[in-house]
Amino acid sequence: MTDIVVEVDEEAIARLPLTPEVQADFRARMQRVEDVAKATAPVYTGEFRDLIHLVDTPDPDGTWHVDADAEHSYYVEHGTTQRDRHGRSIHRNNHTMGHALDAAGGDTNV
């Protein structure tokens, strides 16, 4: 039996997400998320769709975000419990941002 010893360079791994190449890839992926979200967003007034945007700078750990800044964005994304007089859901969930992450090949913990 052969023993293989692997020494992990934790410091290099910690720096990897902040390298210019990885950051460029992350930003490009999140730009695709923004594009897909805008293309698939439900439109009543257009405010939700128009306020979807890629945040200009990443977090200190290198994480990029696409936000929907309309006051009602949460309700568009997740729906409400409101029902009409026949018991049908008035505002169904759309999961626009989650679906955009899936379609663009990103990950989320929304």
PDB file of C-alpha atoms in Angstrom:
ATOM      1  CA  MET A   1       0.000   0.000   0.000  1.00  0.00           C
ATOM      2  CA  THR A   2       1.241   3.464  -0.889  1.00  0.00           C
ATOM      3  CA  ASP A   3       0.537   6.471   1.287  1.00  0.00           C
ATOM      4  CA  ILE A   4      -0.024   9.755  -0.491  1.00  0.00           C
ATOM      5  CA  VAL A   5       0.451  12.919   1.495  1.00  0.00           C
ATOM      6  CA  VAL A   6      -1.219  16.042   0.166  1.00  0.00           C
ATOM      7  CA  GLU A   7      -0.422  19.406   1.622  1.00  0.00           C
ATOM      8  CA  VAL A   8      -3.189  21.890   0.948  1.00  0.00           C
ATOM      9  CA  ASP A   9      -2.209  25.519   0.480  1.00  0.00           C
ATOM     10  CA  GLU A  10      -5.128  27.058   2.373  1.00  0.00           C
ATOM     11  CA  GLU A  11      -3.868  30.588   1.770  1.00  0.00           C
ATOM     12  CA  ALA A  12      -3.783  30.093  -2.017  1.00  0.00           C
ATOM     13  CA  ILE A  13      -7.282  28.627  -1.965  1.00  0.00           C
ATOM     14  CA  ALA A  14      -8.555  31.582   0.067  1.00  0.00           C
ATOM     15  CA  ARG A  15      -7.077  34.036  -2.488  1.00  0.00           C
ATOM     16  CA  LEU A  16      -8.362  32.204  -5.567  1.00  0.00           C
ATOM     17  CA  PRO A  17     -11.856  33.803  -5.697  1.00  0.00           C
ATOM     18  CA  LEU A  18     -10.245  37.252  -5.658  1.00  0.00           C
ATOM     19  CA  THR A  19      -7.959  36.709  -8.659  1.00  0.00           C
ATOM     20  CA  PRO A  20      -8.790  38.877 -11.678  1.00  0.00           C
ATOM     21  CA  GLU A  21      -9.564  35.865 -13.877  1.00  0.00           C
ATOM     22  CA  VAL A  22     -12.023  34.333 -11.420  1.00  0.00           C
ATOM     23  CA  GLN A  23     -13.619  37.715 -10.722  1.00  0.00           C
ATOM     24  CA  ALA A  24     -14.084  38.324 -14.456  1.00  0.00           C
ATOM     25  CA  ASP A  25     -15.770  34.919 -14.789  1.00  0.00           C
ATOM     26  CA  PHE A  26     -18.034  35.553 -11.784  1.00  0.00           C
ATOM     27  CA  ARG A  27     -19.013  38.985 -13.106  1.00  0.00           C
ATOM     28  CA  ALA A  28     -19.784  37.604 -16.586  1.00  0.00           C
ATOM     29  CA  ARG A  29     -21.958  34.863 -15.066  1.00  0.00           C
ATOM     30  CA  MET A  30     -23.869  37.359 -12.971  1.00  0.00           C
ATOM     31  CA  GLN A  31     -24.340  39.616 -16.002  1.00  0.00           C
ATOM     32  CA  ARG A  32     -26.058  36.642 -17.684  1.00  0.00           C
ATOM     33  CA  VAL A  33     -28.234  36.257 -14.566  1.00  0.00           C
ATOM     34  CA  GLU A  34     -29.276  39.919 -14.874  1.00  0.00           C
ATOM     35  CA  ASP A  35     -30.041  39.496 -18.585  1.00  0.00           C
ATOM     36  CA  VAL A  36     -32.137  36.354 -18.041  1.00  0.00           C
ATOM     37  CA  ALA A  37     -33.968  37.854 -15.052  1.00  0.00           C
ATOM     38  CA  LYS A  38     -34.923  40.965 -17.023  1.00  0.00           C
ATOM     39  CA  ALA A  39     -36.007  38.898 -20.028  1.00  0.00           C
ATOM     40  CA  THR A  40     -38.232  36.616 -17.934  1.00  0.00           C
ATOM     41  CA  ALA A  41     -39.524  39.010 -15.279  1.00  0.00           C
ATOM     42  CA  PRO A  42     -43.279  39.412 -15.055  1.00  0.00           C
ATOM     43  CA  VAL A  43     -44.307  42.897 -16.143  1.00  0.00           C
ATOM     44  CA  TYR A  44     -47.274  44.794 -14.791  1.00  0.00           C
ATOM     45  CA  THR A  45     -45.807  48.275 -14.430  1.00  0.00           C
ATOM     46  CA  GLY A  46     -42.236  47.316 -15.386  1.00  0.00           C
ATOM     47  CA  GLU A  47     -40.777  48.576 -12.113  1.00  0.00           C
ATOM     48  CA  PHE A  48     -39.653  45.133 -10.913  1.00  0.00           C
ATOM     49  CA  ARG A  49     -37.946  44.325 -14.237  1.00  0.00           C
ATOM     50  CA  ASP A  50     -36.400  47.783 -14.581  1.00  0.00           C
ATOM     51  CA  LEU A  51     -34.835  47.660 -11.115  1.00  0.00           C
ATOM     52  CA  ILE A  52     -33.092  44.308 -11.589  1.00  0.00           C
ATOM     53  CA  HIS A  53     -29.376  45.067 -11.803  1.00  0.00           C
ATOM     54  CA  LEU A  54     -25.898  43.681 -11.294  1.00  0.00           C
ATOM     55  CA  VAL A  55     -24.368  45.342  -8.242  1.00  0.00           C
ATOM     56  CA  ASP A  56     -21.336  47.400  -9.328  1.00  0.00           C
ATOM     57  CA  THR A  57     -18.739  45.854  -7.015  1.00  0.00           C
ATOM     58  CA  PRO A  58     -18.301  42.475  -5.357  1.00  0.00           C
ATOM     59  CA  ASP A  59     -18.356  41.824  -1.626  1.00  0.00           C
ATOM     60  CA  PRO A  60     -14.959  41.696   0.115  1.00  0.00           C
ATOM     61  CA  ASP A  61     -14.983  37.900  -0.294  1.00  0.00           C
ATOM     62  CA  GLY A  62     -15.473  38.225  -4.080  1.00  0.00           C
ATOM     63  CA  THR A  63     -19.193  37.443  -4.188  1.00  0.00           C
ATOM     64  CA  TRP A  64     -21.199  39.246  -6.907  1.00  0.00           C
ATOM     65  CA  HIS A  65     -24.924  40.016  -6.572  1.00  0.00           C
ATOM     66  CA  VAL A  66     -27.863  40.720  -8.827  1.00  0.00           C
ATOM     67  CA  ASP A  67     -30.524  42.689  -6.963  1.00  0.00           C
ATOM     68  CA  ALA A  68     -34.130  43.594  -7.631  1.00  0.00           C
ATOM     69  CA  ASP A  69     -34.663  46.852  -5.764  1.00  0.00           C
ATOM     70  CA  ALA A  70     -38.399  47.447  -6.250  1.00  0.00           C
ATOM     71  CA  GLU A  71     -40.235  47.655  -2.936  1.00  0.00           C
ATOM     72  CA  HIS A  72     -42.447  44.757  -3.986  1.00  0.00           C
ATOM     73  CA  SER A  73     -39.638  42.518  -5.322  1.00  0.00           C
ATOM     74  CA  TYR A  74     -40.000  39.997  -2.485  1.00  0.00           C
ATOM     75  CA  TYR A  75     -43.677  39.512  -3.299  1.00  0.00           C
ATOM     76  CA  VAL A  76     -43.049  39.170  -7.030  1.00  0.00           C
ATOM     77  CA  GLU A  77     -40.376  36.563  -6.337  1.00  0.00           C
ATOM     78  CA  HIS A  78     -42.151  34.600  -3.590  1.00  0.00           C
ATOM     79  CA  GLY A  79     -45.826  35.465  -4.066  1.00  0.00           C
ATOM     80  CA  THR A  80     -48.394  36.297  -1.397  1.00  0.00           C
ATOM     81  CA  THR A  81     -51.149  34.419   0.386  1.00  0.00           C
ATOM     82  CA  GLN A  82     -53.833  36.737  -1.017  1.00  0.00           C
ATOM     83  CA  ARG A  83     -56.772  34.929  -2.625  1.00  0.00           C
ATOM     84  CA  ASP A  84     -59.639  36.076  -4.793  1.00  0.00           C
ATOM     85  CA  ARG A  85     -63.253  35.389  -3.824  1.00  0.00           C
ATOM     86  CA  HIS A  86     -62.997  31.937  -5.429  1.00  0.00           C
ATOM     87  CA  GLY A  87     -59.950  30.960  -3.383  1.00  0.00           C
ATOM     88  CA  ARG A  88     -57.448  31.277  -6.222  1.00  0.00           C
ATOM     89  CA  SER A  89     -54.050  32.768  -5.563  1.00  0.00           C
ATOM     90  CA  ILE A  90     -53.881  36.396  -6.701  1.00  0.00           C
ATOM     91  CA  HIS A  91     -50.108  36.858  -6.599  1.00  0.00           C
ATOM     92  CA  ARG A  92     -48.348  33.603  -7.387  1.00  0.00           C
ATOM     93  CA  ASN A  93     -44.637  33.191  -6.876  1.00  0.00           C
ATOM     94  CA  ASN A  94     -42.460  33.742  -9.924  1.00  0.00           C
ATOM     95  CA  HIS A  95     -38.984  32.832  -8.677  1.00  0.00           C
ATOM     96  CA  THR A  96     -37.576  35.115 -11.382  1.00  0.00           C
ATOM     97  CA  MET A  97     -34.173  35.536  -9.766  1.00  0.00           C
ATOM     98  CA  GLY A  98     -33.814  31.873  -8.834  1.00  0.00           C
ATOM     99  CA  HIS A  99     -34.753  30.723 -12.321  1.00  0.00           C
ATOM    100  CA  ALA A 100     -32.338  33.255 -13.829  1.00  0.00           C
ATOM    101  CA  LEU A 101     -29.517  31.825 -11.696  1.00  0.00           C
ATOM    102  CA  ASP A 102     -30.377  28.323 -12.897  1.00  0.00           C
ATOM    103  CA  ALA A 103     -30.637  29.382 -16.545  1.00  0.00           C
ATOM    104  CA  ALA A 104     -27.357  31.273 -16.465  1.00  0.00           C
ATOM    105  CA  GLY A 105     -25.457  28.469 -14.759  1.00  0.00           C
ATOM    106  CA  GLY A 106     -25.076  30.197 -11.401  1.00  0.00           C
ATOM    107  CA  ASP A 107     -25.735  29.013  -7.879  1.00  0.00           C
ATOM    108  CA  THR A 108     -27.856  30.563  -5.195  1.00  0.00           C
ATOM    109  CA  ASN A 109     -29.001  30.108  -1.672  1.00  0.00           C
ATOM    110  CA  VAL A 110     -32.029  32.384  -2.084  1.00  0.00           C
TER     111      VAL A 110
END
